[in-house]
Amino acid sequence: MSVILKIAVQKSGRLYEGSMHLLKECGIEVGNGNNQLRVISGNFPVEIFFLRDDDIPEYVQDAVADIGFVGENVMKEKNKSVNAIEKLEFGKCRLSIAVPKSGTLQSINDLSGKKIATSYPVILSEYLEQKNITASIHEISGSVEIAPRIGLADAICDLVSSGSTLFTNELKEIETILFSEALLISNKNLSAEKKIILDRLLFRIRSVKKARNNKYVLLNAPNDKIDAIISLLPGMKSPTILPLAEPGWSSIHSVINETDFWNVIEQLKANGAQGILIIPIEKMII
Ligand code: PRT
Ligand code: ZN
């Protein structure tokens, strides 16, 4: 039987769509896994297992799955013996300590002797120990944000993304413990054959990530401005320059990074660029 790489994906929840979308962008057909425990891809040697996110690190450690897509928060909390291979740039959030807006608690130093409710006792206790704060940790599995209001705890330690849950519950963040996003984790003892499949998958994932973070740019410029403009556009190797039908003008093509996108565009305009077109890149193979 030919070798297959087993991938653990969250069955439903906040990481499901990002995980399935990433596989799709990598050209891996797996259907949508509706109510199935596992699905085999028709065009790539992988099998997807749909699981609760909390179980993924353990299943990967025990080789029930070879790799998994899971939040950094869950990987740290479960503390299993797995390799963190690649950040996946979705499921972004932070694990923060929050306190009632109207109360007297202002900073983590005020938490000594207080009660903190959380679903992340491992990460929180490690953090408090580092900061030399002795507080009692009350572990709860859901609806952590209501704990102060019902008198269960003085503060909470929970995941935040938009901040609206904290806002609705009249809580304010006083400390961020961890920034998290989805990660690709792997079993530590993959066979050589499975490593080859993982490398093929990683190559695709990295191409998808690069494409998302870059844009293709086309612009027109007078020939005497070309040097100034290409110094702003290093591109993959160097920009492509083509003469326009109008004498003295050229069309310049290159790739720019999403992070300093607007800055570069402003500088291009200031240096005489006209008719700037920005086009998304579907895949970027380097
Ligand atoms: O059923 P299963 O156990 O698989 O799922 P789950 O309910 O434990 O997890 P799920 O689907 O809620 O989250 C899966 C993962 O998504 C988490 O482990 C994080 O890595 C990531 N993630 C990203 C988040 C959030 N953003 C997030 N905002 N996980 C949870 N939240 C919750 C948070 O706990 C709080 O209740 O959303 C609320 C806060 O959101 P805002 O937008 O109001 O700040
Ligand atoms: Zn969970």
PDB file of N, CA, C and O in Angstrom, residues 191-218:
ATOM      1  N   SER A 191       8.446   8.755   9.241  1.00  0.00           N
ATOM      2  CA  SER A 191       9.290   7.934   8.358  1.00  0.00           C
ATOM      3  C   SER A 191       9.808   8.802   7.212  1.00  0.00           C
ATOM      4  O   SER A 191       9.244   9.877   6.929  1.00  0.00           O
ATOM      5  N   ALA A 192      10.844   8.328   6.544  1.00  0.00           N
ATOM      6  CA  ALA A 192      11.423   9.094   5.426  1.00  0.00           C
ATOM      7  C   ALA A 192      10.369   9.346   4.350  1.00  0.00           C
ATOM      8  O   ALA A 192      10.295  10.439   3.776  1.00  0.00           O
ATOM      9  N   GLU A 193       9.504   8.333   4.099  1.00  0.00           N
ATOM     10  CA  GLU A 193       8.475   8.491   3.053  1.00  0.00           C
ATOM     11  C   GLU A 193       7.473   9.577   3.443  1.00  0.00           C
ATOM     12  O   GLU A 193       7.045  10.377   2.609  1.00  0.00           O
ATOM     13  N   LYS A 194       7.097   9.598   4.732  1.00  0.00           N
ATOM     14  CA  LYS A 194       6.130  10.619   5.174  1.00  0.00           C
ATOM     15  C   LYS A 194       6.762  12.003   5.151  1.00  0.00           C
ATOM     16  O   LYS A 194       6.093  12.993   4.856  1.00  0.00           O
ATOM     17  N   LYS A 195       8.065  12.052   5.472  1.00  0.00           N
ATOM     18  CA  LYS A 195       8.749  13.360   5.433  1.00  0.00           C
ATOM     19  C   LYS A 195       8.730  13.932   4.019  1.00  0.00           C
ATOM     20  O   LYS A 195       8.615  15.145   3.827  1.00  0.00           O
ATOM     21  N   ILE A 196       8.829  13.056   3.023  1.00  0.00           N
ATOM     22  CA  ILE A 196       8.810  13.537   1.630  1.00  0.00           C
ATOM     23  C   ILE A 196       7.445  14.163   1.322  1.00  0.00           C
ATOM     24  O   ILE A 196       7.355  15.238   0.726  1.00  0.00           O
ATOM     25  N   ILE A 197       6.381  13.504   1.785  1.00  0.00           N
ATOM     26  CA  ILE A 197       5.038  14.068   1.537  1.00  0.00           C
ATOM     27  C   ILE A 197       4.890  15.387   2.297  1.00  0.00           C
ATOM     28  O   ILE A 197       4.370  16.374   1.761  1.00  0.00           O
ATOM     29  N   LEU A 198       5.381  15.418   3.549  1.00  0.00           N
ATOM     30  CA  LEU A 198       5.293  16.658   4.332  1.00  0.00           C
ATOM     31  C   LEU A 198       6.055  17.781   3.628  1.00  0.00           C
ATOM     32  O   LEU A 198       5.570  18.918   3.562  1.00  0.00           O
ATOM     33  N   ASP A 199       7.224  17.472   3.095  1.00  0.00           N
ATOM     34  CA  ASP A 199       7.995  18.513   2.389  1.00  0.00           C
ATOM     35  C   ASP A 199       7.236  19.030   1.170  1.00  0.00           C
ATOM     36  O   ASP A 199       7.258  20.225   0.878  1.00  0.00           O
ATOM     37  N   ARG A 200       6.561  18.137   0.447  1.00  0.00           N
ATOM     38  CA  ARG A 200       5.765  18.577  -0.710  1.00  0.00           C
ATOM     39  C   ARG A 200       4.643  19.500  -0.240  1.00  0.00           C
ATOM     40  O   ARG A 200       4.357  20.530  -0.848  1.00  0.00           O
ATOM     41  N   LEU A 201       3.996  19.105   0.864  1.00  0.00           N
ATOM     42  CA  LEU A 201       2.904  19.927   1.404  1.00  0.00           C
ATOM     43  C   LEU A 201       3.432  21.282   1.874  1.00  0.00           C
ATOM     44  O   LEU A 201       2.837  22.332   1.588  1.00  0.00           O
ATOM     45  N   LEU A 202       4.566  21.268   2.567  1.00  0.00           N
ATOM     46  CA  LEU A 202       5.139  22.521   3.078  1.00  0.00           C
ATOM     47  C   LEU A 202       5.522  23.466   1.949  1.00  0.00           C
ATOM     48  O   LEU A 202       5.345  24.677   2.052  1.00  0.00           O
ATOM     49  N   PHE A 203       6.043  22.897   0.874  1.00  0.00           N
ATOM     50  CA  PHE A 203       6.402  23.711  -0.283  1.00  0.00           C
ATOM     51  C   PHE A 203       5.158  24.444  -0.800  1.00  0.00           C
ATOM     52  O   PHE A 203       5.185  25.638  -1.084  1.00  0.00           O
ATOM     53  N   ARG A 204       4.054  23.715  -0.860  1.00  0.00           N
ATOM     54  CA  ARG A 204       2.809  24.326  -1.332  1.00  0.00           C
ATOM     55  C   ARG A 204       2.297  25.376  -0.345  1.00  0.00           C
ATOM     56  O   ARG A 204       1.868  26.460  -0.739  1.00  0.00           O
ATOM     57  N   ILE A 205       2.337  25.045   0.958  1.00  0.00           N
ATOM     58  CA  ILE A 205       1.845  25.987   1.972  1.00  0.00           C
ATOM     59  C   ILE A 205       2.661  27.282   1.916  1.00  0.00           C
ATOM     60  O   ILE A 205       2.114  28.388   1.959  1.00  0.00           O
ATOM     61  N   ARG A 206       3.977  27.144   1.795  1.00  0.00           N
ATOM     62  CA  ARG A 206       4.826  28.350   1.770  1.00  0.00           C
ATOM     63  C   ARG A 206       4.566  29.175   0.514  1.00  0.00           C
ATOM     64  O   ARG A 206       4.592  30.406   0.565  1.00  0.00           O
ATOM     65  N   SER A 207       4.281  28.521  -0.600  1.00  0.00           N
ATOM     66  CA  SER A 207       3.972  29.264  -1.836  1.00  0.00           C
ATOM     67  C   SER A 207       2.659  30.028  -1.680  1.00  0.00           C
ATOM     68  O   SER A 207       2.531  31.167  -2.139  1.00  0.00           O
ATOM     69  N   VAL A 208       1.694  29.399  -1.023  1.00  0.00           N
ATOM     70  CA  VAL A 208       0.399  30.050  -0.799  1.00  0.00           C
ATOM     71  C   VAL A 208       0.581  31.256   0.127  1.00  0.00           C
ATOM     72  O   VAL A 208       0.056  32.346  -0.126  1.00  0.00           O
ATOM     73  N   LYS A 209       1.364  31.063   1.213  1.00  0.00           N
ATOM     74  CA  LYS A 209       1.594  32.160   2.163  1.00  0.00           C
ATOM     75  C   LYS A 209       2.307  33.325   1.481  1.00  0.00           C
ATOM     76  O   LYS A 209       1.954  34.483   1.664  1.00  0.00           O
ATOM     77  N   LYS A 210       3.339  33.011   0.698  1.00  0.00           N
ATOM     78  CA  LYS A 210       4.085  34.082   0.010  1.00  0.00           C
ATOM     79  C   LYS A 210       3.169  34.853  -0.930  1.00  0.00           C
ATOM     80  O   LYS A 210       3.220  36.076  -0.988  1.00  0.00           O
ATOM     81  N   ALA A 211       2.334  34.110  -1.666  1.00  0.00           N
ATOM     82  CA  ALA A 211       1.433  34.765  -2.619  1.00  0.00           C
ATOM     83  C   ALA A 211       0.477  35.701  -1.882  1.00  0.00           C
ATOM     84  O   ALA A 211       0.218  36.812  -2.321  1.00  0.00           O
ATOM     85  N   ARG A 212      -0.036  35.247  -0.716  1.00  0.00           N
ATOM     86  CA  ARG A 212      -0.964  36.080   0.053  1.00  0.00           C
ATOM     87  C   ARG A 212      -0.284  37.351   0.537  1.00  0.00           C
ATOM     88  O   ARG A 212      -0.916  38.385   0.683  1.00  0.00           O
ATOM     89  N   ASN A 213       1.017  37.267   0.804  1.00  0.00           N
ATOM     90  CA  ASN A 213       1.723  38.408   1.385  1.00  0.00           C
ATOM     91  C   ASN A 213       2.351  39.324   0.348  1.00  0.00           C
ATOM     92  O   ASN A 213       3.051  40.263   0.701  1.00  0.00           O
ATOM     93  N   ASN A 214       2.164  39.001  -0.918  1.00  0.00           N
ATOM     94  CA  ASN A 214       2.761  39.820  -1.968  1.00  0.00           C
ATOM     95  C   ASN A 214       1.723  40.182  -3.022  1.00  0.00           C
ATOM     96  O   ASN A 214       0.736  39.482  -3.205  1.00  0.00           O
ATOM     97  N   LYS A 215       2.000  41.272  -3.705  1.00  0.00           N
ATOM     98  CA  LYS A 215       1.121  41.703  -4.793  1.00  0.00           C
ATOM     99  C   LYS A 215       1.972  41.972  -6.028  1.00  0.00           C
ATOM    100  O   LYS A 215       3.140  42.360  -5.913  1.00  0.00           O
ATOM    101  N   TYR A 216       1.344  41.776  -7.190  1.00  0.00           N
ATOM    102  CA  TYR A 216       2.023  42.084  -8.440  1.00  0.00           C
ATOM    103  C   TYR A 216       1.714  43.534  -8.770  1.00  0.00           C
ATOM    104  O   TYR A 216       0.571  43.960  -8.667  1.00  0.00           O
ATOM    105  N   VAL A 217       2.731  44.309  -9.137  1.00  0.00           N
ATOM    106  CA  VAL A 217       2.485  45.720  -9.437  1.00  0.00           C
ATOM    107  C   VAL A 217       2.945  46.040 -10.864  1.00  0.00           C
ATOM    108  O   VAL A 217       4.007  45.579 -11.292  1.00  0.00           O
ATOM    109  N   LEU A 218       2.104  46.757 -11.582  1.00  0.00           N
ATOM    110  CA  LEU A 218       2.453  47.232 -12.931  1.00  0.00           C
ATOM    111  C   LEU A 218       2.293  48.746 -12.923  1.00  0.00           C
ATOM    112  O   LEU A 218       1.306  49.248 -12.372  1.00  0.00           O
TER     113      LEU A 218
END
